[in-house]
CSV table of C-alpha atoms and ligand atoms in Angstrom, one decimal:
chain,number,residue,atom,x,y,z
A,1,MET,CA,-1.0,-14.9,21.4
A,2,ASN,CA,-3.5,-12.8,23.4
A,3,SER,CA,-4.5,-10.1,19.8
A,4,VAL,CA,-6.2,-6.9,20.3
A,5,ARG,CA,-8.3,-4.7,18.3
A,6,ILE,CA,-8.1,-1.3,17.4
A,7,GLU,CA,-9.6,1.9,17.8
A,8,ALA,CA,-8.6,5.4,16.7
A,9,ASP,CA,-10.6,8.4,16.8
A,10,ASN,CA,-10.3,11.7,15.5
A,11,ILE,CA,-6.3,11.7,15.8
A,12,ALA,CA,-4.8,14.7,14.9
A,13,PHE,CA,-0.6,15.3,15.3
A,14,SER,CA,2.0,17.7,14.4
A,15,TYR,CA,5.6,18.6,15.4
A,16,GLY,CA,4.6,22.6,15.2
A,17,GLU,CA,3.3,23.5,12.3
A,18,PRO,CA,2.0,22.2,10.1
A,19,ARG,CA,-0.2,19.6,11.4
A,20,VAL,CA,1.0,16.0,10.2
A,21,LEU,CA,-1.6,13.8,10.6
A,22,ARG,CA,-5.9,14.6,10.9
A,23,ASP,CA,-8.9,13.2,11.3
A,24,ILE,CA,-7.3,10.0,11.4
A,25,ASN,CA,-10.6,7.5,12.2
A,26,LEU,CA,-9.4,2.8,12.2
A,27,SER,CA,-11.1,0.4,13.6
A,28,ILE,CA,-8.4,-2.4,13.3
A,29,GLU,CA,-10.1,-6.6,14.0
A,30,ALA,CA,-8.2,-8.8,16.3
A,31,CYS,CA,-5.7,-10.8,14.0
A,32,GLU,CA,-6.2,-8.5,11.3
A,33,LEU,CA,-2.4,-7.5,9.0
A,34,PHE,CA,-3.5,-3.7,8.3
A,35,ALA,CA,-1.3,-2.2,5.5
A,36,VAL,CA,-0.3,1.8,5.6
A,37,VAL,CA,0.6,2.8,2.5
A,38,GLY,CA,1.0,6.3,1.0
A,39,PRO,CA,4.0,8.3,-0.6
A,40,SER,CA,7.2,9.4,1.0
A,41,GLY,CA,5.9,12.2,3.5
A,42,SER,CA,2.4,11.5,4.3
A,43,GLY,CA,2.5,10.1,7.9
A,44,LYS,CA,2.5,7.0,7.8
A,45,THR,CA,5.6,6.3,10.1
A,46,THR,CA,4.1,9.2,12.2
A,47,LEU,CA,0.5,7.0,12.4
A,48,LEU,CA,2.0,3.7,13.6
A,49,ARG,CA,4.8,6.5,15.9
A,50,VAL,CA,1.0,7.3,17.5
A,51,LEU,CA,-0.6,3.9,18.1
A,52,ALA,CA,2.4,2.6,19.5
A,53,GLY,CA,2.3,5.6,22.5
A,54,LEU,CA,6.3,6.3,21.0
A,55,GLU,CA,4.0,9.9,20.4
A,56,GLN,CA,1.0,11.4,21.7
A,57,PRO,CA,-1.3,12.7,19.9
A,58,SER,CA,-2.8,16.9,20.4
A,59,HIS,CA,-6.4,15.1,20.0
A,60,GLY,CA,-8.3,11.6,19.1
A,61,SER,CA,-8.0,8.7,21.1
A,62,ILE,CA,-6.8,5.2,20.9
A,63,ARG,CA,-8.4,1.9,22.3
A,64,LEU,CA,-7.3,-1.1,22.7
A,65,ASN,CA,-10.0,-4.5,23.4
A,66,GLY,CA,-12.0,-0.8,24.3
A,67,VAL,CA,-9.4,0.8,26.3
A,68,ASP,CA,-8.3,3.6,26.5
A,69,VAL,CA,-4.3,4.2,26.7
A,70,ARG,CA,-3.6,7.8,27.1
A,71,ASP,CA,-2.6,6.5,30.1
A,72,ILE,CA,-0.5,3.8,29.4
A,73,PRO,CA,2.6,4.4,29.0
A,74,VAL,CA,4.7,2.5,25.9
A,75,ALA,CA,5.6,-0.7,28.0
A,76,GLY,CA,2.9,-1.2,29.8
A,77,ARG,CA,1.3,-1.4,25.4
A,78,ASN,CA,2.5,-4.2,25.5
A,79,VAL,CA,3.0,-3.7,21.7
A,80,GLY,CA,6.2,-5.7,19.8
A,81,MET,CA,7.7,-3.0,17.0
A,82,VAL,CA,10.1,-3.6,14.3
A,83,PHE,CA,11.9,-0.8,12.5
A,84,GLN,CA,12.9,0.5,9.3
A,85,ASN,CA,16.6,-0.2,9.9
A,86,PHE,CA,15.8,-3.2,12.5
A,87,ALA,CA,18.0,-1.3,15.4
A,88,LEU,CA,20.5,-4.3,16.1
A,89,TRP,CA,22.4,-4.3,19.0
A,90,PRO,CA,25.5,-4.8,16.8
A,91,HIS,CA,28.4,-6.3,19.3
A,92,MET,CA,25.5,-8.2,19.9
A,93,THR,CA,24.9,-12.0,19.7
A,94,VAL,CA,21.0,-13.2,17.7
A,95,PHE,CA,20.4,-14.7,21.4
A,96,GLU,CA,21.9,-11.2,22.9
A,97,ASN,CA,19.6,-9.3,20.4
A,98,ILE,CA,16.4,-11.0,21.1
A,99,ALA,CA,16.8,-11.4,24.9
A,100,PHE,CA,18.0,-7.6,25.0
A,101,GLY,CA,16.2,-6.7,28.4
A,102,HIS,CA,14.8,-10.2,29.8
A,103,PRO,CA,17.2,-11.3,31.8
A,104,SER,CA,17.0,-14.8,30.9
A,105,ALA,CA,16.2,-16.5,34.6
A,106,GLN,CA,12.7,-14.7,34.4
A,107,SER,CA,9.8,-15.9,34.0
A,108,SER,CA,6.7,-15.7,32.5
A,109,GLY,CA,3.6,-18.2,33.3
A,110,THR,CA,5.6,-21.3,33.0
A,111,GLU,CA,7.6,-21.1,29.9
A,112,THR,CA,11.1,-19.0,30.4
A,113,VAL,CA,12.0,-16.6,28.4
A,114,GLU,CA,15.0,-18.7,27.2
A,115,ALA,CA,12.5,-21.5,26.0
A,116,ARG,CA,10.7,-18.3,24.2
A,117,ILE,CA,13.4,-17.2,22.4
A,118,GLU,CA,14.6,-21.0,21.2
A,119,LYS,CA,10.4,-21.2,19.5
A,120,LEU,CA,11.0,-18.1,18.2
A,121,LEU,CA,13.7,-19.3,16.6
A,122,ALA,CA,13.0,-22.0,15.8
A,123,ILE,CA,9.7,-21.0,13.9
A,124,LEU,CA,11.5,-18.2,11.4
A,125,ASP,CA,14.2,-20.8,11.2
A,126,ILE,CA,17.4,-19.1,12.0
A,127,THR,CA,18.0,-21.1,15.5
A,128,GLU,CA,21.9,-21.7,12.9
A,129,THR,CA,22.6,-17.8,13.5
A,130,ARG,CA,21.3,-18.1,17.7
A,131,ALA,CA,25.8,-17.1,18.7
A,132,ALA,CA,25.9,-15.1,15.3
A,133,ARG,CA,26.3,-11.4,15.2
A,134,PRO,CA,24.2,-8.3,13.2
A,135,ALA,CA,26.7,-7.8,10.1
A,136,GLN,CA,27.1,-11.5,9.4
A,137,LEU,CA,23.6,-11.9,9.1
A,138,SER,CA,21.4,-11.2,5.5
A,139,ILE,CA,18.8,-8.4,5.5
A,140,GLY,CA,16.2,-11.8,5.4
A,141,GLN,CA,18.4,-12.8,8.6
A,142,GLN,CA,18.6,-9.5,10.3
A,143,GLN,CA,15.4,-9.3,9.9
A,144,ARG,CA,14.0,-12.1,11.4
A,145,VAL,CA,16.1,-11.4,14.4
A,146,ALA,CA,14.4,-8.3,14.5
A,147,LEU,CA,11.5,-9.6,14.7
A,148,ALA,CA,11.9,-12.1,16.9
A,149,ARG,CA,12.7,-9.9,19.4
A,150,ALA,CA,10.0,-7.8,18.9
A,151,LEU,CA,8.0,-11.1,19.5
A,152,VAL,CA,10.0,-12.4,22.0
A,153,HIS,CA,7.4,-10.1,25.2
A,154,GLU,CA,4.7,-12.1,23.7
A,155,PRO,CA,2.9,-8.1,22.7
A,156,ARG,CA,-0.8,-8.3,21.3
A,157,LEU,CA,0.3,-5.7,18.7
A,158,LEU,CA,2.7,-5.9,16.2
A,159,LEU,CA,4.2,-2.6,14.5
A,160,LEU,CA,6.6,-2.5,11.6
A,161,ASP,CA,7.7,0.5,10.0
A,162,ASP,CA,8.3,-0.3,6.1
A,163,PRO,CA,10.8,-3.0,7.3
A,164,PHE,CA,11.2,-4.0,3.6
A,165,SER,CA,12.1,-0.4,1.9
A,166,ASN,CA,16.5,-1.6,1.8
A,167,VAL,CA,15.9,-5.2,0.7
A,168,GLU,CA,16.1,-6.5,-3.3
A,169,GLN,CA,13.1,-7.5,-5.1
A,170,GLU,CA,13.1,-11.6,-5.0
A,171,LEU,CA,13.7,-11.5,-1.7
A,172,ARG,CA,11.7,-8.8,-0.9
A,173,LYS,CA,8.6,-11.2,-2.0
A,174,GLN,CA,10.4,-14.0,0.4
A,175,MET,CA,10.4,-11.9,3.5
A,176,ARG,CA,6.8,-11.1,3.4
A,177,HIS,CA,5.4,-14.0,2.1
A,178,ASP,CA,7.6,-15.2,5.2
A,179,LEU,CA,5.8,-12.6,7.2
A,180,ARG,CA,2.1,-12.7,6.1
A,181,THR,CA,3.0,-16.9,7.2
A,182,LEU,CA,4.3,-16.3,10.9
A,183,GLN,CA,1.8,-13.1,11.9
A,184,ARG,CA,-1.4,-15.8,10.2
A,185,LYS,CA,0.5,-18.6,12.6
A,186,LEU,CA,1.1,-16.4,15.7
A,187,GLY,CA,-2.6,-14.9,15.2
A,188,ILE,CA,-1.6,-11.2,16.1
A,189,THR,CA,-2.6,-8.0,15.0
A,190,THR,CA,-0.4,-6.3,13.1
A,191,ILE,CA,-0.3,-3.5,11.4
A,192,LEU,CA,2.5,-3.3,8.3
A,193,VAL,CA,3.7,1.0,6.8
A,194,THR,CA,5.6,0.6,4.3
A,195,HIS,CA,5.9,3.1,0.9
A,196,ALA,CA,5.7,0.1,-1.6
A,197,LEU,CA,2.1,-0.3,-2.3
A,198,GLU,CA,3.0,-4.3,-4.0
A,199,ASP,CA,4.0,-5.7,-0.5
A,200,ALA,CA,0.4,-4.2,1.1
A,201,LEU,CA,-1.4,-5.9,-2.3
A,202,SER,CA,0.4,-8.7,-2.2
A,203,ILE,CA,0.0,-9.9,1.9
A,204,ALA,CA,-2.5,-7.4,4.2
A,205,ASP,CA,-5.9,-8.1,5.0
A,206,ARG,CA,-7.2,-4.7,4.2
A,207,LEU,CA,-5.2,-1.4,4.0
A,208,ALA,CA,-5.4,2.1,4.1
A,209,VAL,CA,-4.4,5.1,2.2
A,210,VAL,CA,-2.6,8.1,4.4
A,211,VAL,CA,-1.9,11.4,1.9
A,212,HIS,CA,-0.5,14.1,3.5
A,213,GLY,CA,-1.4,12.9,7.1
A,214,THR,CA,-4.8,11.8,6.1
A,215,ILE,CA,-6.5,8.9,5.4
A,216,ARG,CA,-8.1,8.9,1.8
A,217,GLN,CA,-9.8,5.2,1.8
A,218,ILE,CA,-9.6,2.1,3.9
A,219,GLY,CA,-9.7,-1.1,2.0
A,220,SER,CA,-9.3,-4.7,0.7
A,221,PRO,CA,-6.2,-4.5,-1.6
A,222,THR,CA,-8.6,-5.3,-4.8
A,223,ALA,CA,-10.8,-2.9,-3.9
A,224,ILE,CA,-8.8,-0.2,-3.2
A,225,TYR,CA,-6.8,-1.3,-6.7
A,226,ASP,CA,-9.6,-2.0,-8.7
A,227,PHE,CA,-12.3,1.7,-7.1
A,228,PRO,CA,-10.1,4.6,-5.8
A,229,ASN,CA,-12.1,6.9,-4.3
A,230,SER,CA,-10.4,9.5,-5.3
A,231,ILE,CA,-7.1,11.2,-7.9
A,232,ASP,CA,-5.2,11.1,-5.4
A,233,VAL,CA,-5.6,7.7,-4.4
A,234,ALA,CA,-5.7,6.6,-8.1
A,235,ARG,CA,-2.7,8.0,-8.5
A,236,PHE,CA,-0.9,6.0,-5.9
A,237,VAL,CA,-2.4,3.0,-6.9
A,238,GLY,CA,-1.1,3.3,-10.6
A,239,VAL,CA,-3.6,4.8,-12.9
A,240,GLU,CA,-2.0,7.5,-14.9
A,241,ASN,CA,-4.5,8.7,-17.2
A,242,PHE,CA,-6.7,11.7,-16.3
A,243,LEU,CA,-8.6,13.6,-19.0
A,244,ALA,CA,-10.7,16.3,-18.4
A,245,GLY,CA,-14.1,16.8,-19.7
A,246,THR,CA,-17.5,17.3,-19.0
A,247,LEU,CA,-20.1,14.7,-17.3
A,248,ARG,CA,-23.8,13.6,-18.9
A,249,HIS,CA,-26.4,12.2,-17.2
A,250,VAL,CA,-28.1,10.1,-20.8
A,251,GLU,CA,-31.0,7.6,-21.3
A,252,ARG,CA,-31.8,4.3,-19.7
A,253,GLN,CA,-29.1,4.5,-17.3
A,254,MET,CA,-26.3,5.4,-19.4
A,255,ILE,CA,-23.0,7.5,-18.6
A,256,GLU,CA,-21.5,10.0,-20.9
A,257,PHE,CA,-18.4,12.0,-20.7
A,258,ALA,CA,-17.1,14.6,-23.7
A,259,SER,CA,-13.7,15.5,-23.9
A,260,PRO,CA,-11.5,18.2,-26.0
A,261,ASP,CA,-9.1,15.3,-26.4
A,262,ILE,CA,-11.6,12.5,-26.6
A,263,GLY,CA,-14.5,13.2,-28.5
A,264,THR,CA,-17.5,11.7,-26.9
A,265,LEU,CA,-17.8,8.6,-25.2
A,266,ARG,CA,-21.1,6.9,-23.6
A,267,TRP,CA,-20.9,3.9,-21.7
A,268,PRO,CA,-23.8,2.3,-19.1
A,269,MET,CA,-22.7,2.8,-15.4
A,270,ARG,CA,-25.2,1.8,-13.3
A,271,ASP,CA,-24.4,4.3,-10.3
A,272,ARG,CA,-24.0,7.4,-12.7
A,273,PRO,CA,-21.5,9.7,-10.5
A,274,ALA,CA,-22.9,13.8,-10.5
A,275,GLU,CA,-23.2,15.3,-14.1
A,276,GLY,CA,-21.0,18.1,-14.4
A,277,PRO,CA,-17.1,18.7,-15.0
A,278,SER,CA,-15.2,15.6,-14.6
A,279,VAL,CA,-11.9,13.5,-14.9
A,280,LEU,CA,-11.7,10.4,-16.5
A,281,SER,CA,-8.5,7.9,-15.0
A,282,ILE,CA,-7.7,4.9,-16.9
A,283,ARG,CA,-4.4,2.9,-16.5
A,284,PRO,CA,-2.1,2.2,-18.6
A,285,HIS,CA,-2.9,-1.7,-19.2
A,286,ALA,CA,-6.8,-1.2,-19.9
A,287,LEU,CA,-6.2,0.7,-22.8
A,288,HIS,CA,-5.4,-1.3,-25.8
A,289,LEU,CA,-3.2,-0.1,-29.1
A,290,CYS,CA,-4.3,-1.0,-32.1
A,291,PRO,CA,-3.4,-0.5,-35.7
A,292,ILE,CA,-5.0,2.4,-37.2
A,293,ASP,CA,-7.7,0.7,-39.7
A,294,SER,CA,-9.0,-2.5,-37.1
A,295,PHE,CA,-12.3,-3.1,-36.6
A,296,ARG,CA,-13.5,-1.1,-33.8
A,297,ASP,CA,-15.6,-3.6,-32.1
A,298,GLY,CA,-19.6,-2.2,-30.4
A,299,ARG,CA,-18.5,-3.2,-27.2
A,300,TYR,CA,-15.2,-1.3,-26.9
A,301,SER,CA,-14.8,3.0,-26.6
A,302,TRP,CA,-11.9,3.3,-29.8
A,303,ILE,CA,-9.8,7.2,-29.7
A,304,GLU,CA,-7.0,8.1,-33.0
A,305,GLY,CA,-4.0,8.9,-31.8
A,306,ASP,CA,-0.1,9.2,-32.9
A,307,VAL,CA,2.7,7.5,-30.6
A,308,VAL,CA,5.4,9.9,-29.0
A,309,ALA,CA,7.3,7.2,-27.9
A,310,SER,CA,7.8,3.4,-26.9
A,311,GLU,CA,9.5,2.3,-24.3
A,312,PHE,CA,10.6,-1.9,-23.3
A,313,LEU,CA,9.7,-2.8,-19.9
A,314,GLY,CA,10.0,-6.3,-20.6
A,315,GLU,CA,7.3,-7.9,-19.9
A,316,VAL,CA,4.9,-4.9,-21.0
A,317,VAL,CA,6.2,-1.8,-23.6
A,318,ARG,CA,4.3,1.7,-22.4
A,319,TYR,CA,3.6,3.8,-25.6
A,320,ARG,CA,3.5,7.8,-24.8
A,321,ILE,CA,0.4,7.9,-26.8
A,322,ALA,CA,-0.3,12.3,-28.3
A,323,ILE,CA,-4.4,12.3,-28.3
A,324,GLY,CA,-5.6,15.5,-29.3
A,325,ASN,CA,-3.6,18.0,-26.4
A,326,ALA,CA,-3.3,15.3,-24.2
A,327,GLU,CA,-1.1,12.9,-23.7
A,328,LEU,CA,-2.1,8.7,-22.9
A,329,SER,CA,-0.2,6.1,-21.5
A,330,VAL,CA,-0.8,2.6,-22.3
A,331,LYS,CA,1.0,-0.4,-21.9
A,332,GLN,CA,1.0,-3.2,-24.1
A,333,PRO,CA,2.5,-7.0,-23.2
A,334,HIS,CA,5.3,-7.7,-25.2
A,335,TYR,CA,4.7,-10.7,-27.4
A,336,LEU,CA,8.1,-12.8,-28.9
A,337,GLY,CA,10.1,-11.0,-31.1
A,338,ALA,CA,8.1,-8.1,-31.4
A,339,THR,CA,9.3,-4.9,-32.2
A,340,ALA,CA,7.4,-1.5,-30.3
A,341,THR,CA,5.5,0.8,-33.1
A,342,PRO,CA,7.6,3.5,-34.7
A,343,ALA,CA,7.0,7.3,-33.4
A,344,GLY,CA,5.2,9.1,-35.7
A,345,THR,CA,2.8,5.5,-36.4
A,346,GLN,CA,-1.1,6.5,-36.7
A,347,VAL,CA,-2.6,4.7,-34.1
A,348,LEU,CA,-6.2,3.6,-32.8
A,349,ILE,CA,-6.8,2.7,-28.7
A,350,GLY,CA,-9.8,0.2,-27.6
A,351,PHE,CA,-10.9,0.4,-24.5
A,352,ASP,CA,-13.8,-0.8,-21.8
A,353,PRO,CA,-15.3,2.1,-20.3
A,354,SER,CA,-16.1,-0.2,-17.8
A,355,ARG,CA,-12.9,0.3,-16.4
A,356,ALA,CA,-12.3,3.7,-16.3
A,357,ARG,CA,-13.5,5.8,-13.8
A,358,ILE,CA,-14.9,8.9,-12.8
A,359,PHE,CA,-14.4,11.7,-10.3
A,360,PRO,CA,-15.2,15.3,-9.9
A,361,ALA,CA,-12.8,17.9,-11.3
A,362,GLY,CA,-11.4,19.6,-8.1
A,363,GLN,CA,-10.8,17.2,-6.3
A,364,ASN,CA,-8.1,19.1,-3.9
A,365,ALA,CA,-5.2,16.6,-6.0
A,366,ASP,CA,-2.0,15.9,-4.9
A,367,MET,CA,-0.9,15.7,-8.9
A,368,SER,CA,2.7,14.9,-7.6
A,369,THR,CA,4.0,11.3,-8.4
A,370,PRO,CA,4.0,9.1,-5.9
A,371,GLU,CA,7.6,6.7,-5.2
B,1,ADP,P1,6.1,8.9,5.9
B,1,ADP,O1,6.2,7.7,6.9
B,1,ADP,O2,4.7,8.8,5.0
B,1,ADP,O3,7.3,9.2,5.2
B,1,ADP,P2,6.4,10.6,7.9
B,1,ADP,O4,5.5,10.0,9.2
B,1,ADP,O5,7.9,9.8,8.2
B,1,ADP,O6,5.9,10.3,6.5
B,1,ADP,O7,6.6,12.1,8.3
B,1,ADP,C1,5.6,12.9,8.0
B,1,ADP,C2,5.9,14.6,7.8
B,1,ADP,O8,6.3,15.1,9.3
B,1,ADP,C3,6.9,15.0,6.8
B,1,ADP,O9,6.7,15.9,6.5
B,1,ADP,C4,7.9,14.8,7.6
B,1,ADP,O10,8.9,15.7,7.9
B,1,ADP,C5,7.8,15.0,9.5
B,1,ADP,N1,8.6,15.0,10.4
B,1,ADP,C6,9.4,13.8,10.6
B,1,ADP,N2,9.0,13.3,12.6
B,1,ADP,C7,9.3,14.6,12.0
B,1,ADP,C8,10.4,15.0,13.7
B,1,ADP,N3,10.8,14.2,14.5
B,1,ADP,N4,10.6,16.7,13.5
B,1,ADP,C9,9.8,17.4,12.7
B,1,ADP,N5,8.8,17.4,11.4
B,1,ADP,C10,9.2,15.1,11.1
């Protein structure tokens, strides 16, 4: 398949007031699986529709392999799209759904549309279902039919709008694995919109995090997960603990973070963030809950606190720990037969400061909880 590189420069879009998308700049390589993630309502689907040509941007340009597509209608862009609900025709068979819009006599090059459909049915492992109607199929099979329909006209670009949104966890894992395998096999540039971070982390080459209609960060799954560049992105990727304080540079590449809740911590950091009012963030599973009289290993920073509540989640136990006027969320692995530390117990929390992130205070943060 003849895959494309897609570039978007300074895209803005609105359905009216206010703007839904602003300052969107993207460059997606040929054959890349690129995910667009972000909280619900942040503008992901709208961005996909603009890239597909279903909506016209109010500002900016989109290029496919360097060619501006502003004046090329949707049909001429050769883009395949899979919608959230798959949008299959209930009265048609699987074969008819895939062939819809392609009279079977029509041919492209040497391969007839019919032969292409047979090949896609085989690749997607749904040949057996060719005469069935959508209602007789599982969700996973319906998704594959929708994919086949999007792929039958050999698009240069595949756009997927939250294709796993209504699927339960186990099937979801299988479906995203299948999608990744197919995408590699076909070598087709693919943009996957999803509100579920795990889907993007598990299969995307790179992802963009969209918050309030702007792209806040683009990077590999590990770069985004380990090094979120703002409080908004950190929240979206599951960081829960944010503590206000003041940052100071001290000698030998050390930084000092002083907070009324946790006192003063010092640790080495080569690329030191700016001094001044700051926010320290750390993931719940990067904190370790220890008995109050534990040995305080010098490689860690230690904070004293009191257990407020615990919640057993299976693989982990989540604790809320009061420290000063703040609360920290701590996740501990659950060990066979262990019981949770009861509320009211005084505990010690140890953490490796290199796992903390420091952001300037007063960032225009979205403090709402992501889905
Ligand atoms: P996401 O896909 O991230 O959930 P959407 O792109 O669907 O976000 O929506 C972004 C914003 O645009 C939301 O505030 C939504 O209410 C608004 N919106 C989406 N579609 C329309 C539309 N057809 N008309 C008016 N507003 C819309």
